[in-house]
Amino acid sequence: MARRGMRRVRTGIVILVLFALLGGSGYIGWVLVKRSEPVALPDPTGTFQVGRRTFEWTDTVRRDPYGEGPRKLSVWLWYPVAKSTTGRHVEYAPGLWNGLHLKSPIAVFQGPFNGLQDHALDRATIAPGRFPVVVLMPGMGLSAPMYASLAEDLASHGYLVAGVTPTYSANLTVLDGQTVKGTEAANPPNLGETSQGALEAGDHLVTTWAADARFAATTLAKQLPNSVETGIGTSYVGHSFGGAASLEACRTDQRCGAAVDLDGLQFGEVVTKGVHAPIMLLGADDSCITSVCGPDAKNDDGRDRALSLLKASTGTAWCATIPGTRHFNFTDYGAYYLALPLRKFLPLGSVGPRHALTVTNGYVTTFLSHALYRTAAPGAPTCAD
């Protein structure tokens, strides 16, 4: 799970500090120079420019199981913008969202967010036309803004991408001008395990995340009635636990057009009941979430769940393992400046991290285009069931 990777980072902080002390001021000085150099997110590959807006939406009919009152969510929207549009580019992590950056003393080894160039235009006018909705769900503990690379690429291909940050499950979200931290109830410490207790906790929690995803899709259609294409159906895309939530949301949404699970162990009733829409499962080298374990997998945890999902599903399923990847290669960590030895303690594989993002984005956009518009099939093979 995504949070397991962050736990490993925290345990590596002591080693990093020792490394810094032993390496002396020369290395630290070099890092400070390198981290001050601008870094850009990967260029979107579609024909549209990209805009971004942020919303705070309240589900008045659903009580928050982890807080007081109705369920409230931060939703970031990336969307197509006409090529001729000009305007100011967004900040990658504005205001309190800058708290997504790693904390001191480890922060010195990560480039600052204000040096990360984002391609999205701030609140630009949405391009004329109607576009299908993609709901994007983050990994456990992470937040939707940390998937801007994928979101912007999808938006450039003509999708309205609603990135949802599940309140209390993310380590940080921002609501009503205040930061909201995660809680143990919504972010169980054992979720990365495959014990019976951990699986039951995940099966329970995924229903809340799936409801968050469906609510975002419904609300977006109400907010932008002249821009949402309602005849194709909503697609759900997620990483890690968000991948499981995307599959479960698709199962429970009759209008689901497609779903993508990026390296996420599957949870919920979807494991035994399957999905009727087309799905894609993309795994890392050390993962078994596609039902075929990657070359670096230390055990076959999750393989039986994936096999059950595929057996129960009636839509076509595509599976692929992206060579050289690990769990965080599906996030924007592939675009951040990360100095050694920080990168060693993050679950990033041997492949060039920006290349991994390019491959992932290519798989997802090709699959969604095929599932929704019947274009050419993705290069990944169909899953073995």
Short mmCIF file of C-alpha atoms in Angstrom, two decimals:
data_model
loop_
_atom_site.label_atom_id
_atom_site.label_comp_id
_atom_site.label_asym_id
_atom_site.label_seq_id
_atom_site.Cartn_x
_atom_site.Cartn_y
_atom_site.Cartn_z
CA MET A 1 0.00 0.00 0.00
CA ALA A 2 1.03 3.62 -0.51
CA ARG A 3 1.29 4.26 3.22
CA ARG A 4 3.71 1.36 3.66
CA GLY A 5 6.15 3.19 1.39
CA MET A 6 5.92 6.33 3.51
CA ARG A 7 6.55 4.29 6.65
CA ARG A 8 9.77 3.04 5.10
CA VAL A 9 10.75 6.62 4.36
CA ARG A 10 10.29 7.58 8.01
CA THR A 11 12.45 4.69 9.17
CA GLY A 12 15.12 5.85 6.76
CA ILE A 13 15.27 9.38 8.15
CA VAL A 14 17.91 8.47 10.73
CA ILE A 15 20.06 6.90 8.02
CA LEU A 16 19.65 9.98 5.86
CA VAL A 17 20.71 12.28 8.68
CA LEU A 18 23.78 10.14 9.31
CA PHE A 19 24.54 10.19 5.60
CA ALA A 20 24.32 13.98 5.57
CA LEU A 21 26.62 14.29 8.57
CA LEU A 22 29.18 11.90 7.13
CA GLY A 23 29.00 13.39 3.64
CA GLY A 24 29.75 16.86 4.91
CA SER A 25 28.65 20.23 3.72
CA GLY A 26 29.88 19.66 0.16
CA TYR A 27 27.19 17.16 -0.72
CA ILE A 28 24.47 19.14 1.05
CA GLY A 29 25.55 22.26 -0.84
CA TRP A 30 25.33 20.38 -4.13
CA VAL A 31 21.84 19.11 -3.23
CA LEU A 32 20.68 22.62 -2.35
CA VAL A 33 21.83 23.85 -5.74
CA LYS A 34 20.19 20.98 -7.64
CA ARG A 35 16.89 21.19 -5.74
CA SER A 36 16.63 24.90 -6.58
CA GLU A 37 16.60 24.17 -10.31
CA PRO A 38 13.11 24.18 -11.89
CA VAL A 39 11.53 20.81 -12.64
CA ALA A 40 8.44 20.38 -14.81
CA LEU A 41 5.71 17.78 -14.76
CA PRO A 42 5.73 15.59 -17.90
CA ASP A 43 4.18 17.27 -20.92
CA PRO A 44 0.56 16.23 -21.55
CA THR A 45 0.32 14.25 -24.79
CA GLY A 46 -3.20 15.14 -25.92
CA THR A 47 -4.50 17.86 -28.24
CA PHE A 48 -5.99 20.09 -25.53
CA GLN A 49 -4.40 22.42 -23.05
CA VAL A 50 -5.34 21.71 -19.43
CA GLY A 51 -7.13 23.78 -16.81
CA ARG A 52 -7.50 23.19 -13.08
CA ARG A 53 -10.06 24.21 -10.49
CA THR A 54 -10.63 23.08 -6.92
CA PHE A 55 -13.89 22.43 -5.09
CA GLU A 56 -15.16 21.46 -1.67
CA TRP A 57 -18.31 19.37 -1.95
CA THR A 58 -20.57 18.14 0.84
CA ASP A 59 -22.63 14.97 0.52
CA THR A 60 -25.64 16.07 2.53
CA VAL A 61 -27.31 12.65 2.43
CA ARG A 62 -24.34 10.73 3.80
CA ARG A 63 -22.96 11.05 7.30
CA ASP A 64 -19.18 10.90 7.57
CA PRO A 65 -18.35 7.60 9.30
CA TYR A 66 -15.02 9.03 10.52
CA GLY A 67 -15.98 12.58 11.49
CA GLU A 68 -18.86 14.76 12.57
CA GLY A 69 -21.67 15.80 10.27
CA PRO A 70 -22.08 15.02 6.56
CA ARG A 71 -19.23 13.75 4.44
CA LYS A 72 -17.18 16.62 2.99
CA LEU A 73 -14.53 16.20 0.30
CA SER A 74 -11.85 18.18 -1.46
CA VAL A 75 -12.07 17.61 -5.21
CA TRP A 76 -9.55 18.88 -7.77
CA LEU A 77 -10.76 19.11 -11.35
CA TRP A 78 -8.45 18.93 -14.36
CA TYR A 79 -10.21 19.58 -17.69
CA PRO A 80 -9.67 20.28 -21.41
CA VAL A 81 -8.92 23.85 -22.49
CA ALA A 82 -8.77 25.16 -26.05
CA LYS A 83 -5.26 25.43 -27.52
CA SER A 84 -5.64 29.17 -28.09
CA THR A 85 -6.35 29.92 -24.42
CA THR A 86 -3.77 31.88 -22.45
CA GLY A 87 -3.54 32.49 -18.72
CA ARG A 88 -1.60 31.99 -15.51
CA HIS A 89 -0.32 28.54 -14.67
CA VAL A 90 -1.38 26.98 -11.36
CA GLU A 91 0.88 26.32 -8.41
CA TYR A 92 1.42 22.60 -8.02
CA ALA A 93 0.54 22.58 -4.30
CA PRO A 94 -0.81 26.02 -3.34
CA GLY A 95 -1.18 27.31 0.20
CA LEU A 96 -1.71 24.70 2.87
CA TRP A 97 -1.43 21.94 0.28
CA ASN A 98 2.32 22.54 0.44
CA GLY A 99 2.13 20.37 3.55
CA LEU A 100 2.21 17.37 1.19
CA HIS A 101 5.96 17.95 0.93
CA LEU A 102 8.15 15.69 3.04
CA LYS A 103 9.05 17.19 6.42
CA SER A 104 12.44 18.13 7.89
CA PRO A 105 15.10 16.85 8.17
CA ILE A 106 14.33 14.71 5.13
CA ALA A 107 12.80 17.65 3.23
CA VAL A 108 16.21 18.90 2.08
CA PHE A 109 16.50 15.87 -0.22
CA GLN A 110 13.22 16.66 -2.05
CA GLY A 111 12.81 19.58 -4.44
CA PRO A 112 10.40 22.30 -3.26
CA PHE A 113 6.94 22.37 -4.79
CA ASN A 114 7.29 26.03 -5.75
CA GLY A 115 10.01 24.95 -8.17
CA LEU A 116 7.80 22.34 -9.81
CA GLN A 117 6.36 23.72 -13.05
CA ASP A 118 2.75 22.71 -13.66
CA HIS A 119 1.19 22.79 -17.13
CA ALA A 120 -2.39 23.48 -16.00
CA LEU A 121 -3.94 26.93 -16.42
CA ASP A 122 -5.58 28.41 -13.35
CA ARG A 123 -9.40 28.38 -13.68
CA ALA A 124 -9.28 28.75 -17.46
CA THR A 125 -12.48 28.38 -19.49
CA ILE A 126 -13.42 24.78 -20.28
CA ALA A 127 -13.13 23.93 -23.96
CA PRO A 128 -16.40 23.85 -25.92
CA GLY A 129 -18.05 20.46 -26.14
CA ARG A 130 -18.94 17.58 -23.86
CA PHE A 131 -16.38 15.33 -22.22
CA PRO A 132 -16.58 12.03 -20.28
CA VAL A 133 -15.84 12.05 -16.55
CA VAL A 134 -12.92 10.22 -14.98
CA VAL A 135 -12.84 10.00 -11.18
CA LEU A 136 -9.27 9.69 -9.91
CA MET A 137 -8.66 8.12 -6.49
CA PRO A 138 -5.27 8.34 -4.68
CA GLY A 139 -3.40 5.73 -2.70
CA MET A 140 -4.00 5.35 1.03
CA GLY A 141 -2.45 8.29 2.89
CA LEU A 142 -1.81 10.21 -0.33
CA SER A 143 -3.85 13.05 -1.84
CA ALA A 144 -5.28 13.68 -5.30
CA PRO A 145 -2.85 16.55 -6.12
CA MET A 146 0.00 14.02 -6.10
CA TYR A 147 -1.36 12.50 -9.33
CA ALA A 148 -1.30 15.66 -11.46
CA SER A 149 0.88 14.01 -14.11
CA LEU A 150 -1.78 11.39 -14.87
CA ALA A 151 -4.69 13.81 -14.41
CA GLU A 152 -3.25 16.42 -16.78
CA ASP A 153 -2.48 13.86 -19.45
CA LEU A 154 -6.05 12.52 -19.29
CA ALA A 155 -7.51 16.04 -19.42
CA SER A 156 -5.39 16.84 -22.49
CA HIS A 157 -7.06 13.88 -24.22
CA GLY A 158 -10.54 15.24 -23.57
CA TYR A 159 -11.59 14.02 -20.11
CA LEU A 160 -12.96 15.84 -17.07
CA VAL A 161 -10.80 14.40 -14.29
CA ALA A 162 -12.15 14.73 -10.75
CA GLY A 163 -9.41 13.94 -8.23
CA VAL A 164 -10.89 13.03 -4.85
CA THR A 165 -8.95 13.18 -1.58
CA PRO A 166 -10.78 10.88 0.90
CA THR A 167 -11.11 12.88 4.11
CA TYR A 168 -9.43 11.37 7.19
CA SER A 169 -7.79 8.64 5.08
CA ALA A 170 -5.29 11.02 3.47
CA ASN A 171 -2.38 12.16 5.61
CA LEU A 172 -3.39 15.69 4.64
CA THR A 173 -6.33 17.37 2.98
CA VAL A 174 -7.46 20.99 3.08
CA LEU A 175 -11.07 21.91 3.85
CA ASP A 176 -12.53 25.26 4.92
CA GLY A 177 -9.08 26.82 4.87
CA GLN A 178 -7.69 24.33 7.38
CA THR A 179 -5.61 21.18 7.13
CA VAL A 180 -7.30 17.92 8.05
CA LYS A 181 -5.07 15.02 9.04
CA GLY A 182 -5.69 11.33 8.76
CA THR A 183 -7.10 9.20 11.55
CA GLU A 184 -6.38 5.60 12.43
CA ALA A 185 -9.99 4.57 11.88
CA ALA A 186 -9.94 5.83 8.27
CA ASN A 187 -6.31 4.88 7.65
CA PRO A 188 -5.82 1.54 9.46
CA PRO A 189 -2.17 0.88 10.35
CA ASN A 190 -2.41 -2.79 9.28
CA LEU A 191 -3.94 -2.17 5.86
CA GLY A 192 -0.79 -3.12 3.97
CA GLU A 193 -0.91 -6.61 5.46
CA THR A 194 -2.88 -9.61 4.22
CA SER A 195 -4.04 -10.79 7.65
CA GLN A 196 -7.73 -11.50 8.10
CA GLY A 197 -8.16 -8.36 10.21
CA ALA A 198 -6.47 -6.17 7.62
CA LEU A 199 -8.54 -7.61 4.78
CA GLU A 200 -11.75 -7.07 6.72
CA ALA A 201 -10.74 -3.48 7.49
CA GLY A 202 -10.04 -2.85 3.83
CA ASP A 203 -13.30 -4.47 2.73
CA HIS A 204 -15.18 -2.15 5.08
CA LEU A 205 -13.29 1.05 4.25
CA VAL A 206 -13.46 0.61 0.49
CA THR A 207 -17.24 1.11 0.57
CA THR A 208 -16.71 4.67 1.87
CA TRP A 209 -14.11 5.44 -0.80
CA ALA A 210 -16.32 3.99 -3.55
CA ALA A 211 -19.20 6.15 -2.33
CA ASP A 212 -16.86 9.18 -2.40
CA ALA A 213 -16.01 8.40 -6.02
CA ARG A 214 -19.63 8.00 -7.12
CA PHE A 215 -20.63 11.19 -5.29
CA ALA A 216 -17.89 13.13 -7.08
CA ALA A 217 -19.09 11.86 -10.46
CA THR A 218 -22.70 12.76 -9.73
CA THR A 219 -21.85 16.20 -8.35
CA LEU A 220 -19.61 17.07 -11.27
CA ALA A 221 -22.42 16.31 -13.71
CA LYS A 222 -24.65 18.71 -11.76
CA GLN A 223 -21.96 21.39 -11.54
CA LEU A 224 -21.05 21.30 -15.24
CA PRO A 225 -24.20 20.14 -17.07
CA ASN A 226 -23.08 21.70 -20.37
CA SER A 227 -19.63 20.06 -20.33
CA VAL A 228 -20.25 16.51 -19.11
CA GLU A 229 -20.86 13.80 -21.69
CA THR A 230 -23.59 11.68 -20.14
CA GLY A 231 -23.98 9.14 -22.93
CA ILE A 232 -20.67 7.32 -22.41
CA GLY A 233 -20.53 6.68 -18.68
CA THR A 234 -18.13 7.48 -15.87
CA SER A 235 -14.70 5.90 -15.64
CA TYR A 236 -12.92 5.26 -12.35
CA VAL A 237 -9.13 5.26 -12.10
CA GLY A 238 -7.16 4.77 -8.89
CA HIS A 239 -3.78 3.90 -7.41
CA SER A 240 -3.18 1.47 -4.57
CA PHE A 241 -6.24 1.49 -2.27
CA GLY A 242 -7.73 4.00 -4.69
CA GLY A 243 -7.48 1.31 -7.36
CA ALA A 244 -9.54 -1.02 -5.22
CA ALA A 245 -12.06 1.79 -4.62
CA SER A 246 -12.26 2.46 -8.36
CA LEU A 247 -13.16 -1.16 -9.08
CA GLU A 248 -15.76 -1.18 -6.30
CA ALA A 249 -17.21 2.14 -7.47
CA CYS A 250 -17.51 0.75 -10.99
CA ARG A 251 -19.23 -2.37 -9.70
CA THR A 252 -21.86 -0.30 -7.89
CA ASP A 253 -22.36 2.32 -10.62
CA GLN A 254 -24.63 1.13 -13.43
CA ARG A 255 -23.27 3.89 -15.66
CA CYS A 256 -19.63 2.90 -15.22
CA GLY A 257 -17.84 2.84 -18.55
CA ALA A 258 -14.45 1.51 -17.43
CA ALA A 259 -12.16 1.14 -14.41
CA VAL A 260 -8.39 1.09 -13.89
CA ASP A 261 -6.50 -0.29 -10.88
CA LEU A 262 -2.91 0.93 -10.63
CA ASP A 263 -1.01 -1.49 -8.39
CA GLY A 264 -3.80 -1.81 -5.84
CA LEU A 265 -4.68 -4.94 -3.87
CA GLN A 266 -8.41 -5.46 -4.44
CA PHE A 267 -10.93 -5.07 -1.61
CA GLY A 268 -14.69 -5.20 -1.22
CA GLU A 269 -17.48 -7.19 -2.80
CA VAL A 270 -15.98 -6.59 -6.23
CA VAL A 271 -13.50 -9.36 -5.40
CA THR A 272 -16.27 -11.96 -5.50
CA LYS A 273 -18.89 -10.23 -7.65
CA GLY A 274 -16.64 -8.75 -10.32
CA VAL A 275 -17.16 -5.85 -12.71
CA HIS A 276 -19.34 -5.77 -15.82
CA ALA A 277 -17.46 -2.91 -17.51
CA PRO A 278 -14.00 -3.23 -19.11
CA ILE A 279 -11.16 -3.02 -16.59
CA MET A 280 -7.38 -2.65 -16.66
CA LEU A 281 -4.99 -3.84 -13.95
CA LEU A 282 -1.47 -2.37 -14.03
CA GLY A 283 1.04 -3.76 -11.56
CA ALA A 284 4.59 -3.10 -10.43
CA ASP A 285 7.45 -5.60 -10.63
CA ASP A 286 6.99 -6.61 -6.98
CA SER A 287 3.20 -6.93 -7.18
CA CYS A 288 0.65 -9.70 -7.78
CA ILE A 289 -2.42 -7.49 -8.31
CA THR A 290 -2.83 -8.59 -11.94
CA SER A 291 -3.08 -12.27 -10.83
CA VAL A 292 0.41 -12.88 -12.28
CA CYS A 293 3.18 -11.99 -9.83
CA GLY A 294 5.92 -9.68 -11.05
CA PRO A 295 9.56 -10.83 -11.10
CA ASP A 296 10.41 -9.06 -7.84
CA ALA A 297 7.40 -10.23 -5.81
CA LYS A 298 8.50 -11.69 -2.48
CA ASN A 299 5.28 -13.68 -2.06
CA ASP A 300 1.96 -14.15 -3.82
CA ASP A 301 -0.06 -11.86 -1.51
CA GLY A 302 -3.13 -10.62 -3.33
CA ARG A 303 -2.95 -13.10 -6.20
CA ASP A 304 -6.03 -15.05 -5.09
CA ARG A 305 -8.05 -11.82 -4.80
CA ALA A 306 -7.09 -10.80 -8.30
CA LEU A 307 -7.97 -14.24 -9.68
CA SER A 308 -11.36 -14.10 -7.94
CA LEU A 309 -12.04 -10.62 -9.35
CA LEU A 310 -11.17 -11.67 -12.89
CA LYS A 311 -13.21 -14.87 -12.69
CA ALA A 312 -16.29 -12.99 -11.49
CA SER A 313 -15.98 -10.12 -13.99
CA THR A 314 -17.87 -10.27 -17.28
CA GLY A 315 -16.25 -7.32 -19.06
CA THR A 316 -12.95 -7.63 -20.91
CA ALA A 317 -9.94 -7.22 -18.62
CA TRP A 318 -6.43 -6.15 -19.59
CA CYS A 319 -3.41 -6.79 -17.37
CA ALA A 320 0.20 -5.65 -17.53
CA THR A 321 3.23 -5.35 -15.30
CA ILE A 322 5.34 -2.28 -16.06
CA PRO A 323 9.01 -3.39 -16.02
CA GLY A 324 11.30 -1.76 -13.50
CA THR A 325 8.52 -0.18 -11.44
CA ARG A 326 7.54 -0.21 -7.81
CA HIS A 327 4.58 1.23 -5.97
CA PHE A 328 5.38 4.96 -6.10
CA ASN A 329 6.19 4.94 -9.81
CA PHE A 330 2.47 5.51 -10.39
CA THR A 331 2.53 8.84 -8.49
CA ASP A 332 4.09 12.26 -9.06
CA TYR A 333 7.12 11.14 -7.06
CA GLY A 334 8.40 10.20 -10.50
CA ALA A 335 8.45 13.90 -11.41
CA TYR A 336 9.86 15.35 -8.17
CA TYR A 337 13.53 16.11 -7.68
CA LEU A 338 14.72 13.47 -5.21
CA ALA A 339 18.35 13.43 -4.11
CA LEU A 340 20.20 10.32 -3.05
CA PRO A 341 19.87 8.59 -0.73
CA LEU A 342 16.18 9.59 -0.34
CA ARG A 343 15.24 7.84 -3.55
CA LYS A 344 16.64 4.60 -2.12
CA PHE A 345 14.08 4.65 0.67
CA LEU A 346 11.08 5.38 -1.56
CA PRO A 347 9.35 2.51 -3.39
CA LEU A 348 10.59 3.61 -6.80
CA GLY A 349 11.95 0.99 -9.17
CA SER A 350 14.97 0.89 -11.43
CA VAL A 351 13.17 2.33 -14.45
CA GLY A 352 13.51 6.04 -15.13
CA PRO A 353 10.72 7.51 -12.99
CA ARG A 354 9.53 9.93 -15.67
CA HIS A 355 9.53 7.09 -18.20
CA ALA A 356 7.33 5.05 -15.84
CA LEU A 357 4.82 7.91 -15.74
CA THR A 358 4.84 8.13 -19.53
CA VAL A 359 4.19 4.39 -19.88
CA THR A 360 1.43 4.46 -17.26
CA ASN A 361 -0.28 7.46 -18.85
CA GLY A 362 -0.08 5.80 -22.25
CA TYR A 363 -1.69 2.61 -21.01
CA VAL A 364 -4.51 4.45 -19.22
CA THR A 365 -5.41 6.85 -22.05
CA THR A 366 -5.30 4.10 -24.68
CA PHE A 367 -7.44 1.78 -22.56
CA LEU A 368 -10.08 4.41 -21.75
CA SER A 369 -10.28 5.45 -25.40
CA HIS A 370 -10.82 1.82 -26.40
CA ALA A 371 -13.36 1.14 -23.65
CA LEU A 372 -15.40 4.30 -24.26
CA TYR A 373 -14.89 5.04 -27.96
CA ARG A 374 -14.02 1.60 -29.36
CA THR A 375 -10.65 2.75 -30.68
CA ALA A 376 -7.68 0.38 -31.01
CA ALA A 377 -7.17 -2.00 -28.09
CA PRO A 378 -4.38 -1.27 -25.60
CA GLY A 379 -1.03 -2.96 -26.04
CA ALA A 380 -1.46 -4.95 -22.83
CA PRO A 381 -2.66 -8.55 -23.10
CA THR A 382 -6.05 -9.58 -21.79
CA CYS A 383 -5.83 -11.07 -18.31
CA ALA A 384 -5.48 -14.80 -17.75
CA ASP A 385 -8.52 -16.04 -15.85
#
